[in-house]
Tab-separated table of C-alpha atoms and ligand atoms in Angstrom:
chain	number	residue	atom	x	y	z
A	1	MET	CA	31.014	15.793	-15.499
A	2	LYS	CA	27.611	17.367	-16.011
A	3	LYS	CA	26.446	19.603	-13.220
A	4	SER	CA	23.256	18.679	-11.470
A	5	THR	CA	20.174	20.838	-11.654
A	6	GLU	CA	20.528	21.506	-7.911
A	7	ASP	CA	24.094	22.793	-8.377
A	8	ILE	CA	23.164	24.999	-11.290
A	9	PHE	CA	20.200	26.492	-9.356
A	10	ALA	CA	22.435	27.089	-6.350
A	11	VAL	CA	25.054	28.933	-8.482
A	12	LYS	CA	22.331	31.134	-10.002
A	13	ASP	CA	20.598	31.586	-6.662
A	14	ILE	CA	17.297	30.003	-7.770
A	15	ARG	CA	15.128	28.318	-5.197
A	16	LEU	CA	14.265	24.718	-6.079
A	17	THR	CA	10.666	23.922	-6.882
A	18	THR	CA	9.361	20.930	-8.743
A	19	MET	CA	8.050	23.019	-11.661
A	20	ARG	CA	11.342	24.901	-11.991
A	21	ILE	CA	13.284	21.666	-12.075
A	22	LEU	CA	10.951	20.162	-14.707
A	23	ILE	CA	11.078	23.156	-16.962
A	24	TYR	CA	14.861	23.458	-16.659
A	25	GLU	CA	15.380	19.808	-17.398
A	26	TYR	CA	13.031	19.991	-20.385
A	27	LEU	CA	14.908	22.974	-21.849
A	28	GLU	CA	18.126	21.046	-21.405
A	29	THR	CA	16.894	18.178	-23.581
A	30	VAL	CA	15.945	20.305	-26.585
A	31	THR	CA	18.355	21.879	-29.026
A	32	ALA	CA	16.254	24.763	-30.313
A	33	ALA	CA	14.737	27.723	-28.483
A	34	LEU	CA	11.138	27.221	-27.442
A	35	SER	CA	8.248	29.696	-27.345
A	36	LEU	CA	6.067	30.047	-24.261
A	37	SER	CA	3.189	28.247	-26.010
A	38	GLU	CA	5.450	25.304	-26.938
A	39	ILE	CA	6.541	24.959	-23.313
A	40	GLU	CA	2.898	25.281	-22.130
A	41	LYS	CA	1.887	22.557	-24.557
A	42	TYR	CA	4.528	20.165	-23.174
A	43	PHE	CA	3.417	20.927	-19.585
A	44	TYR	CA	-0.260	21.009	-20.484
A	45	LYS	CA	-1.243	19.898	-16.983
A	46	ALA	CA	0.611	22.736	-15.265
A	47	ASP	CA	-0.698	26.183	-14.504
A	48	LYS	CA	0.250	28.648	-17.217
A	49	VAL	CA	0.966	31.431	-14.853
A	50	THR	CA	3.427	29.223	-13.025
A	51	ILE	CA	5.218	28.422	-16.272
A	52	TYR	CA	5.371	32.049	-17.262
A	53	ARG	CA	6.695	33.147	-13.886
A	54	THR	CA	9.275	30.369	-13.916
A	55	LEU	CA	10.640	31.629	-17.223
A	56	GLN	CA	10.593	35.194	-15.879
A	57	THR	CA	12.657	34.061	-12.840
A	58	PHE	CA	15.053	32.078	-15.032
A	59	GLN	CA	15.567	35.133	-17.224
A	60	GLU	CA	16.170	37.441	-14.274
A	61	LYS	CA	18.590	35.023	-12.697
A	62	GLY	CA	20.607	34.548	-15.885
A	63	LEU	CA	19.486	31.003	-16.605
A	64	VAL	CA	17.635	31.587	-19.841
A	65	HIS	CA	17.680	34.293	-22.471
A	66	LYS	CA	14.887	35.473	-24.666
A	67	ILE	CA	15.215	35.539	-28.433
A	68	LEU	CA	12.838	37.357	-30.752
A	69	ASP	CA	12.511	35.772	-34.128
A	70	GLU	CA	9.790	36.455	-36.753
A	71	SER	CA	7.251	37.589	-34.220
A	72	ILE	CA	7.451	35.415	-31.122
A	73	ALA	CA	9.703	35.339	-28.136
A	74	LYS	CA	11.548	32.088	-27.513
A	75	TYR	CA	13.550	30.918	-24.526
A	76	ARG	CA	16.837	29.167	-24.470
A	77	LEU	CA	19.247	28.217	-21.645
A	78	CYS	CA	22.167	30.517	-21.098
A	79	ALA	CA	25.803	29.690	-20.828
A	80	GLU	CA	27.379	29.678	-17.387
A	81	VAL	CA	28.627	33.213	-17.883
A	82	CYS	CA	25.233	34.677	-17.320
A	83	SER	CA	24.133	35.711	-13.833
A	84	GLU	CA	21.425	37.695	-12.134
A	85	ASN	CA	20.615	40.790	-14.228
A	86	ASP	CA	23.814	40.233	-16.202
A	87	HIS	CA	23.327	38.422	-19.415
A	88	ASN	CA	26.172	37.873	-21.795
A	89	ASP	CA	24.378	36.187	-24.627
A	90	ARG	CA	26.235	38.092	-27.330
A	91	HIS	CA	25.990	35.244	-29.844
A	92	LEU	CA	24.176	34.987	-33.097
A	93	HIS	CA	20.709	33.426	-33.319
A	94	PHE	CA	19.643	31.571	-36.381
A	95	TYR	CA	16.048	31.316	-37.519
A	96	CYS	CA	15.060	28.713	-40.125
A	97	LYS	CA	12.362	29.898	-42.452
A	98	LYS	CA	11.369	26.299	-43.249
A	99	CYS	CA	11.095	24.528	-39.918
A	100	HIS	CA	10.778	27.780	-37.882
A	101	GLU	CA	13.366	26.588	-35.371
A	102	THR	CA	15.512	29.176	-33.636
A	103	THR	CA	18.917	28.044	-32.447
A	104	CYS	CA	21.835	29.615	-30.606
A	105	ARG	CA	25.008	29.905	-32.687
A	106	GLU	CA	27.686	30.397	-30.078
A	107	GLU	CA	30.435	30.251	-32.747
A	108	ILE	CA	29.521	33.768	-33.820
A	109	ILE	CA	29.931	36.224	-30.934
A	110	PHE	CA	29.503	39.981	-30.992
A	111	PRO	CA	32.609	41.572	-29.456
A	112	GLU	CA	32.264	43.183	-26.033
A	113	ASN	CA	32.685	46.968	-25.820
A	114	SER	CA	32.885	47.170	-29.550
A	115	ILE	CA	31.101	50.511	-29.732
A	116	SER	CA	32.576	53.210	-27.529
A	117	GLY	CA	30.493	55.829	-25.802
A	118	ILE	CA	27.416	53.730	-25.320
A	119	GLN	CA	26.379	51.061	-22.861
A	120	ILE	CA	24.929	47.887	-24.345
A	121	ASP	CA	22.644	45.935	-22.003
A	122	GLU	CA	21.197	43.467	-24.377
A	123	ILE	CA	21.966	42.240	-27.876
A	124	GLN	CA	19.691	40.673	-30.425
A	125	ILE	CA	21.412	39.387	-33.505
A	126	LEU	CA	19.257	37.266	-35.724
A	127	ALA	CA	20.139	35.552	-38.973
A	128	LYS	CA	17.397	34.061	-41.152
A	129	GLY	CA	17.759	31.341	-43.658
A	130	ILE	CA	17.531	27.592	-44.116
A	131	CYS	CA	19.051	25.280	-41.491
A	132	ASP	CA	21.254	22.249	-42.142
A	133	LYS	CA	18.396	19.858	-41.552
A	134	CYS	CA	16.150	21.575	-44.080
A	135	LEU	CA	18.764	22.159	-46.758
B	201	ZN	ZN1	21.976	34.869	-20.545
B	202	ZN	ZN1	15.012	24.117	-40.752
B	203	ZN	ZN1	21.118	32.149	-27.626
């Protein structure tokens, strides 16, 4: 059964606000990662600062991760394994050069502790090409 937004926020220790719920539920309905301006466009009536702060909070609490493609940062919901200041989004991201969509490819995962002697806090693996819809 799908977890409710309230449950997910409780697990990640995020205080419920209307805007937070709306943004989370919107991110849940889309399949690709979204840029800040795309999210702002969808919530055009909302205060931009609030949207930005909401995404910052989500990122800190391990609810969304940021992906850098060509030049812009995009946000995508995390898996349940992420928690406050502990992201485990070690999967590949795929950027389509035609439709400019960026998607999470959880089937390709960078192995943990694969390089000894260093501490990896964050991983950005990006593949570029043409997606299945554009091919
Ligand atoms: Zn994460
Ligand atoms: Zn495409
Ligand atoms: Zn991802």
